XYZ file of C-alpha atoms in Angstrom:
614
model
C 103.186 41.524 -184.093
C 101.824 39.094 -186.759
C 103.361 41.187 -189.569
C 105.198 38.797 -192.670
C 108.623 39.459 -193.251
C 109.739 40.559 -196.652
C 113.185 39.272 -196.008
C 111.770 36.257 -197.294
C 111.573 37.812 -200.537
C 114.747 37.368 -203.458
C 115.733 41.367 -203.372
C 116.173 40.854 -199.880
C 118.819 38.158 -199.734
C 121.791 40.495 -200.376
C 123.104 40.422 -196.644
C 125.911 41.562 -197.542
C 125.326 45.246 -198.024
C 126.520 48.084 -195.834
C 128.346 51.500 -195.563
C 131.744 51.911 -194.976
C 134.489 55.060 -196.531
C 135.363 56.309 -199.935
C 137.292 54.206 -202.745
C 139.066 56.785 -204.688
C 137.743 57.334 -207.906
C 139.964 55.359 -210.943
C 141.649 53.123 -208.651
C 141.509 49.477 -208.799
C 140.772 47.338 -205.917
C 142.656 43.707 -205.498
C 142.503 42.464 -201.825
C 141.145 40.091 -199.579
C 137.860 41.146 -199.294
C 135.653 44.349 -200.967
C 134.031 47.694 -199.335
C 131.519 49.669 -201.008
C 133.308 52.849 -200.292
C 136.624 51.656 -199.076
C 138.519 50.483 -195.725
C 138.109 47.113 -194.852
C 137.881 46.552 -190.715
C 140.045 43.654 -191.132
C 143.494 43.448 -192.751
C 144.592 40.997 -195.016
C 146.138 38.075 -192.583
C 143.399 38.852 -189.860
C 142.964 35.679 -187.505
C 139.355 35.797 -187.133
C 136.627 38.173 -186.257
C 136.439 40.094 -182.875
C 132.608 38.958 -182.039
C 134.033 35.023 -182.457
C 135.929 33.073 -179.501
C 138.175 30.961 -181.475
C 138.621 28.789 -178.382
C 134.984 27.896 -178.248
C 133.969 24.271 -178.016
C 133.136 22.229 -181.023
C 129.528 19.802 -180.418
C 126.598 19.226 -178.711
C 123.308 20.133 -180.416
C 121.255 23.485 -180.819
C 117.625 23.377 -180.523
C 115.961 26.039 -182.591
C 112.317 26.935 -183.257
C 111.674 27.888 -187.071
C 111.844 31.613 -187.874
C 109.334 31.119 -190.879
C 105.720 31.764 -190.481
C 105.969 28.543 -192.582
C 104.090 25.135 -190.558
C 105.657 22.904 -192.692
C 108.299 22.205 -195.747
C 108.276 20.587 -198.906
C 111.140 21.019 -200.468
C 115.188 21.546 -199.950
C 115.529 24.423 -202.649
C 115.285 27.961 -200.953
C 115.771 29.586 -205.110
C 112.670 28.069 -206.868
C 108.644 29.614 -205.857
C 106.902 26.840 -205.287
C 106.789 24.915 -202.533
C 108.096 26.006 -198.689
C 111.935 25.266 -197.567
C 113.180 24.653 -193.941
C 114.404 27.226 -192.262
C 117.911 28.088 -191.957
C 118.899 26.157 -195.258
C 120.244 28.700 -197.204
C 122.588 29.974 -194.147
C 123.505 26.903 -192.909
C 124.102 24.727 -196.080
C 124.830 27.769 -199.516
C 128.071 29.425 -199.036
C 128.877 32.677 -201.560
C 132.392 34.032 -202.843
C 132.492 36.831 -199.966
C 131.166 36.628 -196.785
C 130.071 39.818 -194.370
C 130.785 40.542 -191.225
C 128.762 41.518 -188.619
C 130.370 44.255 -187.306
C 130.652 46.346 -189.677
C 128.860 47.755 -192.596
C 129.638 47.530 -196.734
C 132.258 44.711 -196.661
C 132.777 41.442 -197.799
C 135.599 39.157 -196.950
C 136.925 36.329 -199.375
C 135.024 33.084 -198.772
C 135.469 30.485 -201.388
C 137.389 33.539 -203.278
C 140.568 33.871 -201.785
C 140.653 37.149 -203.559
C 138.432 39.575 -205.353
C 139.818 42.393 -208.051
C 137.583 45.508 -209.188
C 138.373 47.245 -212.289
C 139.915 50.820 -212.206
C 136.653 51.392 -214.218
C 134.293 49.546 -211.882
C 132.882 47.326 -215.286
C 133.779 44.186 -213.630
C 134.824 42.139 -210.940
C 137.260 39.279 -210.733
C 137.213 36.523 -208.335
C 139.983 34.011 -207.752
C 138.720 30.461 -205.938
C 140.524 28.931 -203.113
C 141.772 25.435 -203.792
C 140.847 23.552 -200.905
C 137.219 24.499 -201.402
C 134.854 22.015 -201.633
C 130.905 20.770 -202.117
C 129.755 18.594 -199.288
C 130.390 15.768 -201.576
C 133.962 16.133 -201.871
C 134.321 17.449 -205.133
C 136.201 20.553 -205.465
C 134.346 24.163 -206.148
C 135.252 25.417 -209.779
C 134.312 28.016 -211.577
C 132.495 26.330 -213.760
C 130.088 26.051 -210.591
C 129.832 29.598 -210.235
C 128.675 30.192 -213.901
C 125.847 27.842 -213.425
C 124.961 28.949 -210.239
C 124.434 32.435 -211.910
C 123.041 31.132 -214.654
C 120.728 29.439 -212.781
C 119.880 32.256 -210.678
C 118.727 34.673 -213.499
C 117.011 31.679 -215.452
C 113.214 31.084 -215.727
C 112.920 28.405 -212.778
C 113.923 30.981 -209.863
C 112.502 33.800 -208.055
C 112.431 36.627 -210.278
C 113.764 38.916 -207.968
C 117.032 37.697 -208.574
C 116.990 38.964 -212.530
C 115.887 42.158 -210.673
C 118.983 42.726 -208.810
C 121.472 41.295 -211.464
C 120.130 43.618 -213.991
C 122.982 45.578 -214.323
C 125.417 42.080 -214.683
C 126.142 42.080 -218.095
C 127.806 38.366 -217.755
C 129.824 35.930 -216.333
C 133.296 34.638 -217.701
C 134.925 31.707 -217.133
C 138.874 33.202 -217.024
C 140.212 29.872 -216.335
C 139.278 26.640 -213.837
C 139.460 28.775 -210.557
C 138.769 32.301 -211.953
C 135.454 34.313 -212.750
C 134.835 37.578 -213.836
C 131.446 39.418 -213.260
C 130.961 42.046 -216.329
C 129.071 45.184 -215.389
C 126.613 47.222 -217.500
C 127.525 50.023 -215.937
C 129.981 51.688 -212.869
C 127.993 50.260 -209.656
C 130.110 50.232 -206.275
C 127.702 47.707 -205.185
C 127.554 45.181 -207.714
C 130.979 43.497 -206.491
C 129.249 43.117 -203.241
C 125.692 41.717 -204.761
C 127.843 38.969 -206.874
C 130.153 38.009 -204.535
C 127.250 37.545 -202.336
C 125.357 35.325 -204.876
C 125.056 31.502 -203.326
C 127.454 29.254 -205.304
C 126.180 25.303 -205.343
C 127.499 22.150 -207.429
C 126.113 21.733 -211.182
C 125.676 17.640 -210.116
C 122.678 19.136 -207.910
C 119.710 17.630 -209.391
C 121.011 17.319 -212.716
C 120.220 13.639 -212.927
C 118.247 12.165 -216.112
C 114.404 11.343 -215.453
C 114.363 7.220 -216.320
C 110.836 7.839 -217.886
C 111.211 10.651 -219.923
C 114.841 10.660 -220.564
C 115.208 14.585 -219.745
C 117.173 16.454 -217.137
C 115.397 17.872 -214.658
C 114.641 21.506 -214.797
C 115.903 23.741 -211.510
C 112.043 24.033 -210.313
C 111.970 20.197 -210.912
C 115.463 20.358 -208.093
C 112.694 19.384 -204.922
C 114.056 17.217 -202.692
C 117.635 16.191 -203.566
C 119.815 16.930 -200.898
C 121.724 20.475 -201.942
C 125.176 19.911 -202.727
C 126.482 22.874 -201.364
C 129.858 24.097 -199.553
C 128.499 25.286 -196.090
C 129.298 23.760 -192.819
C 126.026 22.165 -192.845
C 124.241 18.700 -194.116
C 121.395 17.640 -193.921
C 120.535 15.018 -190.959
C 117.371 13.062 -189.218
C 114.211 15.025 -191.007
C 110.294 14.204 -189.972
C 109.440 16.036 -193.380
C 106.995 18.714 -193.382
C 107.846 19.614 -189.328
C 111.218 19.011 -187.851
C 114.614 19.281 -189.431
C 118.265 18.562 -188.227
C 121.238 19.832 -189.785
C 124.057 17.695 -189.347
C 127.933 19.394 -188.980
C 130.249 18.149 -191.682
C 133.131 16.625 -189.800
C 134.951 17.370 -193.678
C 133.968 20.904 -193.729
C 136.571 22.655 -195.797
C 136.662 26.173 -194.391
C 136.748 25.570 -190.585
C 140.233 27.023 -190.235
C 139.450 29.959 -192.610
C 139.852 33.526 -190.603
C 136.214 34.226 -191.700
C 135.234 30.949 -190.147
C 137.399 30.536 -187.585
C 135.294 29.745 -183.889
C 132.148 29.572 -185.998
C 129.556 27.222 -186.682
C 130.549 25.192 -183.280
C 127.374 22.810 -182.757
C 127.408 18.913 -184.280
C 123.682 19.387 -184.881
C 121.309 22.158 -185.231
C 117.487 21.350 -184.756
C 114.695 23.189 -186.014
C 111.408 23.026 -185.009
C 107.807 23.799 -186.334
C 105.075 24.904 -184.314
C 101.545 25.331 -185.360
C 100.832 29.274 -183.894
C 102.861 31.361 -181.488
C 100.706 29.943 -178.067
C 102.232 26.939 -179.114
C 105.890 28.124 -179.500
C 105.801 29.770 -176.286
C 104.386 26.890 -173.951
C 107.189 24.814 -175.932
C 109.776 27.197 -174.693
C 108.622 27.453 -171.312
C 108.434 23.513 -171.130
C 112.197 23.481 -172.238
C 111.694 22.085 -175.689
C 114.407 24.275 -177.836
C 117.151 26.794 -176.728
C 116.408 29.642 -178.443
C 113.884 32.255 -179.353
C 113.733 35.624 -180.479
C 110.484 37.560 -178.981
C 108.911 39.912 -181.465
C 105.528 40.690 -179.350
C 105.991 43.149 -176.826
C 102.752 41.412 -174.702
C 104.717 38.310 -174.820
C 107.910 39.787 -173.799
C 106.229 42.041 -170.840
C 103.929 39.555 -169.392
C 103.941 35.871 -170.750
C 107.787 35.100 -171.046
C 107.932 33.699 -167.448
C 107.358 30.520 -165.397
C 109.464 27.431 -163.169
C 112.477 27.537 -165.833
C 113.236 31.214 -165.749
C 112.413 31.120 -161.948
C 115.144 28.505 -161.648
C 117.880 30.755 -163.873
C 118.152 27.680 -166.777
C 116.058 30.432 -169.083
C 116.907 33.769 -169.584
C 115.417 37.031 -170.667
C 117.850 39.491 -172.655
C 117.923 42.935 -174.464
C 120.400 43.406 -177.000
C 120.879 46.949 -178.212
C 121.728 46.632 -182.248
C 122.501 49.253 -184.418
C 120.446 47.848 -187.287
C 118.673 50.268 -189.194
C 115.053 50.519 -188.197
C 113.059 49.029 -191.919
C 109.939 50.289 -192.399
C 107.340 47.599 -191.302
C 104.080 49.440 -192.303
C 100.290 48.736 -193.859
C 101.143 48.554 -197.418
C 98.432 50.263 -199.452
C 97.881 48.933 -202.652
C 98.006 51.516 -205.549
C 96.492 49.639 -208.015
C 93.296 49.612 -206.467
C 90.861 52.600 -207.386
C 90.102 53.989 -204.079
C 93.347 54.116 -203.419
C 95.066 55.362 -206.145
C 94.639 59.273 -205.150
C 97.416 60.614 -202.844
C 95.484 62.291 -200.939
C 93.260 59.906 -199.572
C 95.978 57.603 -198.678
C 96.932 60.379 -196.651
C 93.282 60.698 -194.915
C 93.947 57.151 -194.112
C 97.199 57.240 -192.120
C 96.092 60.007 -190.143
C 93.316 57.947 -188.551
C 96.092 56.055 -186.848
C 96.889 56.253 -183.662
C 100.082 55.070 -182.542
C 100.925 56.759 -179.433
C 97.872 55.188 -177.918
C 98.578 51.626 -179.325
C 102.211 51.851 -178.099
C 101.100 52.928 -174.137
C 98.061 50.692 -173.876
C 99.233 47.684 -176.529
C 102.996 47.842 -176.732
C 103.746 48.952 -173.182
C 106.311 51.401 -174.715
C 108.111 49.206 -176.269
C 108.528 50.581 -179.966
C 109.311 53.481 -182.156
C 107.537 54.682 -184.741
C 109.096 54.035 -188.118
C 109.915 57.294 -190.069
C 109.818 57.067 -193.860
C 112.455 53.944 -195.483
C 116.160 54.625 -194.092
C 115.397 55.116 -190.273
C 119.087 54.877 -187.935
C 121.008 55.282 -191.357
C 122.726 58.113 -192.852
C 120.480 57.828 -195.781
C 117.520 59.098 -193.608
C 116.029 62.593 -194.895
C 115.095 65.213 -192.423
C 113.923 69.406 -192.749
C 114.443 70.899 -196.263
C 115.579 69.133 -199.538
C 119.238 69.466 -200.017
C 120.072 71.543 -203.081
C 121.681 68.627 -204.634
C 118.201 66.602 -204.257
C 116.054 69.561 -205.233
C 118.355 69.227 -208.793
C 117.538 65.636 -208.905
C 113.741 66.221 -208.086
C 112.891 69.241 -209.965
C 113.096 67.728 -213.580
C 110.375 65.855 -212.300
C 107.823 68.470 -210.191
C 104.778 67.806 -212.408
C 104.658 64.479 -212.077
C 105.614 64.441 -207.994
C 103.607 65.296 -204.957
C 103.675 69.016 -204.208
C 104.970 68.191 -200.494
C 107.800 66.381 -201.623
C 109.597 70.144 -202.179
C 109.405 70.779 -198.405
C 109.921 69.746 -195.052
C 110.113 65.944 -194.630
C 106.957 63.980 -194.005
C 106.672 63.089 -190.634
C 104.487 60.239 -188.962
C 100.855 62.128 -187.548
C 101.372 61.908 -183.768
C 98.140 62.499 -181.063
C 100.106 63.649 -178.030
C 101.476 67.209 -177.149
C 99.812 69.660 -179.201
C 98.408 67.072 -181.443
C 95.120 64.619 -180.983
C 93.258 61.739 -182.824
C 90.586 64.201 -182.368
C 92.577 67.026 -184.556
C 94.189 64.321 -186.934
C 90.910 63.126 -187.865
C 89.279 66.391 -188.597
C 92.192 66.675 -190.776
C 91.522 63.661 -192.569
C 87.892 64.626 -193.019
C 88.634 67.822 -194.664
C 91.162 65.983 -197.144
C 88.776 63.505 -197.858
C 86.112 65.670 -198.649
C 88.502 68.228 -201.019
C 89.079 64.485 -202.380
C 85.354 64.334 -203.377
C 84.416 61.908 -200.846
C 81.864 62.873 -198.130
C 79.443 60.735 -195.520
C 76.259 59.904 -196.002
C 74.189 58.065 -193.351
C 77.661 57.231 -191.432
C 78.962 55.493 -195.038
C 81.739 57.950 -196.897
C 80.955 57.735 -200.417
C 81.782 59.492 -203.335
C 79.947 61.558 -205.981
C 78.591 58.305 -207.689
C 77.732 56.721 -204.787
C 80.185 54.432 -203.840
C 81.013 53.311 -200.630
C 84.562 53.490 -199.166
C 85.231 50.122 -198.276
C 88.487 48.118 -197.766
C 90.025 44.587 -196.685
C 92.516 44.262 -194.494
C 94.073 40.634 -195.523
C 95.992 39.061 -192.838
C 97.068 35.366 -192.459
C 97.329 35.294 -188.820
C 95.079 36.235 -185.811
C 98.244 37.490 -184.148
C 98.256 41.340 -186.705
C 94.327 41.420 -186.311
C 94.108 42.481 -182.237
C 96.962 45.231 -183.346
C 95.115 46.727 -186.653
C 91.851 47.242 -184.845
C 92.233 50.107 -183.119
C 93.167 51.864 -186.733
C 90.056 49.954 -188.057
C 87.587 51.781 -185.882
C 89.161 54.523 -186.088
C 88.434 54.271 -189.675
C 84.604 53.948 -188.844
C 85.036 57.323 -187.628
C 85.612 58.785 -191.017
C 82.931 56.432 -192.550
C 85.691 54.373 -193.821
C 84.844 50.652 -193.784
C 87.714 48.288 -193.403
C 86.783 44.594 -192.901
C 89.823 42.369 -191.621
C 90.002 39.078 -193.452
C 92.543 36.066 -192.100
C 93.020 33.476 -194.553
C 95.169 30.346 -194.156
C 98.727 31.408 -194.777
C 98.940 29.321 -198.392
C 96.369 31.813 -200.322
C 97.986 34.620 -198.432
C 101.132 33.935 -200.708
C 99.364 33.557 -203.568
C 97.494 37.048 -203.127
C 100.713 38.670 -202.770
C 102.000 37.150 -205.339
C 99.086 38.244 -207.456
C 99.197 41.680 -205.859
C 95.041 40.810 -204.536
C 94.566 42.976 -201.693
C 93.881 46.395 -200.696
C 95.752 46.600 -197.638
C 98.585 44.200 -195.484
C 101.423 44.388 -193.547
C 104.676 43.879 -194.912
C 107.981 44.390 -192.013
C 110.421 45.610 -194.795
C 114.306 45.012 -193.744
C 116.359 48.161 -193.580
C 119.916 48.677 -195.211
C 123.058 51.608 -194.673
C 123.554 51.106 -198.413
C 119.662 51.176 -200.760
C 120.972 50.565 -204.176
C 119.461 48.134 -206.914
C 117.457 46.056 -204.830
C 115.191 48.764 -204.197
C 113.967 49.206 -207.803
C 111.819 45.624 -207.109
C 110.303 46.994 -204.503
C 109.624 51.011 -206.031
C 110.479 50.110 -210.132
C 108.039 50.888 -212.151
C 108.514 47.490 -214.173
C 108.363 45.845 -210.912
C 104.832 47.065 -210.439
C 103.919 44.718 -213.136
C 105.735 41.687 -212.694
C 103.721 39.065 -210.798
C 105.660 38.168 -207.326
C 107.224 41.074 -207.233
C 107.716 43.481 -204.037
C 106.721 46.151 -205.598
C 103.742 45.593 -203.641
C 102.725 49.221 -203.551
C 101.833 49.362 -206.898
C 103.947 52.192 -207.834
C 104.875 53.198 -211.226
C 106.330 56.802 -211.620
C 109.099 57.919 -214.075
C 110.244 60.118 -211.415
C 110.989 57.089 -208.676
C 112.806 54.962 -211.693
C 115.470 58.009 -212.274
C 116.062 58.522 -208.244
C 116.424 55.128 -208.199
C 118.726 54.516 -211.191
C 120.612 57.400 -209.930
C 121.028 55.578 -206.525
C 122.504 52.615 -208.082
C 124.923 54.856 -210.013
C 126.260 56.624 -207.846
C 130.228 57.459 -207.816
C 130.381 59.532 -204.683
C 129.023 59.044 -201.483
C 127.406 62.444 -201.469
C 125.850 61.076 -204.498
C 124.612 58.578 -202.923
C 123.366 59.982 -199.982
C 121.245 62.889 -201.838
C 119.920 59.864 -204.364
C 118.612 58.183 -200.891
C 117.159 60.978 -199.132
C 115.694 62.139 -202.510
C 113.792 58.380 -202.806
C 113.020 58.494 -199.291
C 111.079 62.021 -199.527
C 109.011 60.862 -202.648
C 108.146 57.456 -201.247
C 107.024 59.087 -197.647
C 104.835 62.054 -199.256
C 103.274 59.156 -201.803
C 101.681 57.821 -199.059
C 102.247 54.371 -200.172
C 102.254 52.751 -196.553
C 101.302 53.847 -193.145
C 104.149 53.351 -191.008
C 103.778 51.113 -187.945
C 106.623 50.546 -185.229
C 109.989 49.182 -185.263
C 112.632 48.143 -181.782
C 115.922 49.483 -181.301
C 116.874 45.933 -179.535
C 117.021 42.333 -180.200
C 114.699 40.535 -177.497
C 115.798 37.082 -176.796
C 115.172 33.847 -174.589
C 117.833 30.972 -174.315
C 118.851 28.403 -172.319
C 121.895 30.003 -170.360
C 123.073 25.997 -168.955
C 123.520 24.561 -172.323
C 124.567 27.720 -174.086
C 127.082 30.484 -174.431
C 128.284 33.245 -176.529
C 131.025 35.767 -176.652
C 129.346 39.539 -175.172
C 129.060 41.791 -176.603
C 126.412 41.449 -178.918
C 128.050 42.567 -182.986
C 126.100 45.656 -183.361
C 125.043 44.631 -186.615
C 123.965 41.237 -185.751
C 120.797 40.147 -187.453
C 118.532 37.468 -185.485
C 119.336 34.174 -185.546
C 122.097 34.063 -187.783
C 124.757 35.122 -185.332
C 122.922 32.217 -182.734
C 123.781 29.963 -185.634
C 127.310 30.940 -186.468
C 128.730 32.128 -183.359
C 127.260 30.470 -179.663
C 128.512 27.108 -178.591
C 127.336 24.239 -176.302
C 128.949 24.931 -172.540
């Protein structure tokens, strides 16, 4: 729907993080793997995972289209800001100490750690390193490598929003050659997970001495060497800037590993860059890659057809996931002064109108996202909870008065409810607000005109946001839609300049630190943050440090629902749509897969890891 994907972003690349049952509290945990609150699917010995065919063929070649709004790359480095990386590197090439599954939630399964060991008191994590573990260079993973990797990863040259979720890492020891341990500020059932999730690569990467200046190269300065990394992956044939082709390593060390095992089957995987969507989808149709996921629901209902999917070699399926929803949404921007009161923000979201977009523009093919934790347990419905009124009422001055009653719900224009209705409301809230309209222009007191700027970097968001846009007009709101090339639409992110975008947030069973870069108040200063919002409250830092804390899982869930509630009656976003179903095209002659589906399978990844050449 032309919306840019905050998975891109660094507190978004803990994939490891999901729900599972209760650790009991003082116990120690030494095993083959780690779960947030317990049971691990998988016993120590299992053979491989259920989703995997350990029987399926090894070769052939996968032809991918890039999952980046990205047209080009410049760089092999997926840590450092500048510059764009290929797509797929980091999954294909970086491997980490534990690796998820995908189905199940809140576990992580010894990858180059043959174990992992939690304190009784949860202040630190120990990780033991398999042996036969290797860099695609042959050299042997240490744990020296893991120390710089971390190091690296919380040093000046990186995204920041690593620092962000390692805040509560106090360190990293070296125990001996194969053994780290990850010290812990403070008791955080997630942390083993976020570590052991970190990507480990080689300390020879880059580090070679400049012949003119005589200096090592700084990790931002790390460009285009080849990683040396431990994944399954190298890097093959590249026309740099478009096309890319990872290469299987016939040495890889961890093909016979249980959390390997009938993964990663194809000899080469090649990705491909296409200029706009149109492109992409005349390239599929003329049989130029295998694969693609379909995110337009006008594509999927009325372009995805032609001679190869007459003929049976393409095929159209829906995947039911169990992912939770994410909140893709209009992010308003806070820091701006029309839209800094609540209430206006309010006015704003009940101009649009969804049920109409979804019959006439989506052909029913969506949901409307409700508040952050949609198809979790963490979602918040009806009254607060006793236990999250205690956590909320220290804070009632300083918190929306709605946030002490029912949960907010998305403004709806069918049954008893109408645009019509919705946007008397909004007038009436606007005006209590101070703002009224003069000659068809809402204005304030002084004068000033409400105007906005919708900043996209694609046509494909504009045809979707103008229906809200006039709707807008209505209210005297003006709201100009401005697409810029998708370059300077990083950079004013980045820079937090805009009033209003689209950001399609990825959704989690288990919010914990992560979630203070996108609502911390120190995020809301940092420049390339995602606290794009612009939200600084006292109130949202103490739900949030209490979410990270937690020791129960009733803790946890009422720290959750408690962010959820303040976040949705802020009025920091207006919530757009979200599927229920993963919406794909392949090539059903040249590949295959094991059905079902993992419920928790996320995109491409599982394409990746799991289907084979036939």
């Amino acid at each position: 729907m032309g919306t840019t994907s905050v998975f891109s972003c660094a507190w978004a690349r803990r994939a490891l993080i999901w729900a599972a049952m209760a650790l009991p509290m003082g116990s120690a945990w030494a095993a083959h793997g780690y779960g947030i609150w317990g049971e691990l699917k998988y016993p120590d010995g299992f053979q491989q995972f259920d989703y995997v065919d350990p029987a399926a063929p090894k070769g052939g070649e996968l032809r991918m289209v890039s999952n980046l709004r990205l047209s080009t790359f410049d760089k092999y480095n997926p840590f450092t800001l500048r510059g764009s990386y290929p797509a797929f590197i980091s999954s294909l090439m970086f491997e980490s100490l534990l690796t998820g599954s995908l189905d199940e939630n809140g576990t992580g399964y010894g990858l180059l750690a043959e174990d992992v060991s939690v304190a009784p008191d949860r202040l630190s994590a120990t990780f033991r390193l398999r042996r036969e573990a290797r860099f695609n260079d042959g050299s042997p993973v240490l744990a020296a490598d893991v120390k710089h990797s971390y190091d690296t990863l919380i040093g000046p040259h990186v995204n920041p929003g690593y620092k962000t979720i390692l805040v509560d890492v106090a360190g990293l020891d070296v125990i001996d050659e194969r053994t780290v341990r990850y010290r812990f500020k403070k008791p955080n059932r997630e942390l083993p997970l976020t570590v052991g999730g970190l990507p480990v690569f080689s300390r020879a990467w880059g580090n070679q001495v400049d012949p003119k200046t005589g200096q090592r190269k700084t990790f931002d300065e790390v460009v285009v060497d080849a990683p040396i990394a431990s994944g399954p992956y190298i890097i093959g044939p590249v026309k740099f800037g478009r096309d890319i082709t990872y290469v299987r390593d016939a040495n890889y060390w961890a093909k016979d590993l249980p959390a390997r095992k009938g993964q990663f089957n194809f000899d080469r995987i090649t990705v491909k860059i296409y200029k706009d969507n149109t492109a992409k989808l005349e390239a599929l149709k003329a049989g130029e890659f295998d694969f693609m996921r379909i995110f337009s629901a006008g594509d999927w209902a009325r372009r995805i057809t032609g001679k190869r999917f007459d003929t049976g070699e393409l095929k159209k399926e829906e995947l039911k996931h169990r992912l939770p929803t994410g909140f893709q949404s209009y992010v308003l921007n806070t820091r701006k002064p029309l839209l800094q009161d609540v209430h206006v923000r309010q006015a704003l979201g009940l101009a649009l109108d969804y049920e109409w977009m979804n019959r006439q523009m989506f052909y029913g093919g969506y949901q409307r996202v409700q508040g952050l934790f949609g198809s979790t347990d963490c979602a918040a419905s009806g009254l607060p909870s006793e236990a999250e009124l205690a956590l909320l009422k220290p804070w009632e001055k300083s918190l929306p008065t709605a946030v002490f009653g029912p949960m907010a719900v998305a403004p709806r224009t069918d049954g008893d409810s109408s645009l019509r209705g919705n946007l008397k409301q909004a007038q009436a809230i606007l005006k209590a607000a101070g703002w009224s309209v003069r000659d068809g222009v809402l204005t304030n007191a002084e004068g000033t005109p409400f105007e906005l700027e919708y900043l996209a970097s694609d046509e494909g968001g504009v045809r979707s946001t103008m229906p809200w846009v006039r709707n807008l007009e209505k209210l005297g709101v003006k709201m100009t839609v401005r697409v810029v090339d998708f370059a300077l639409y990083q950079e004013k992110l980045r820079t937090f300049d805009f009033d209003v975008i689209t950001l399609a947030f990825g959704g989690t069973h288990t919010p914990g630190a992560e979630y203070a870069e996108l609502f911390g108040s120190e995020a809301a200063k940092t420049p390339d943050s995602g606290n794009y919002f612009g939200v600084a409250n006292a109130a949202i830092d103490d739900v949030l440090k209490k979410l990270a804390q937690a020791d129960t899982r009733p803790d946890f869930l009422t720290a959750c629902r408690a962010l959820e509630r303040v976040v949705a009656h802020s009025h920091l976003m207006v919530p757009q749509w979200s599927g229920n179903s993963h919406r794909i095209v392949f090539n059903q002659r040249r590949l295959g897969y094991k059905s079902p589906m993992p419920v928790f399978a996320e995109g491409e990844d599982w394409v990746l890891s799991s289907w084979w050449t036939k």
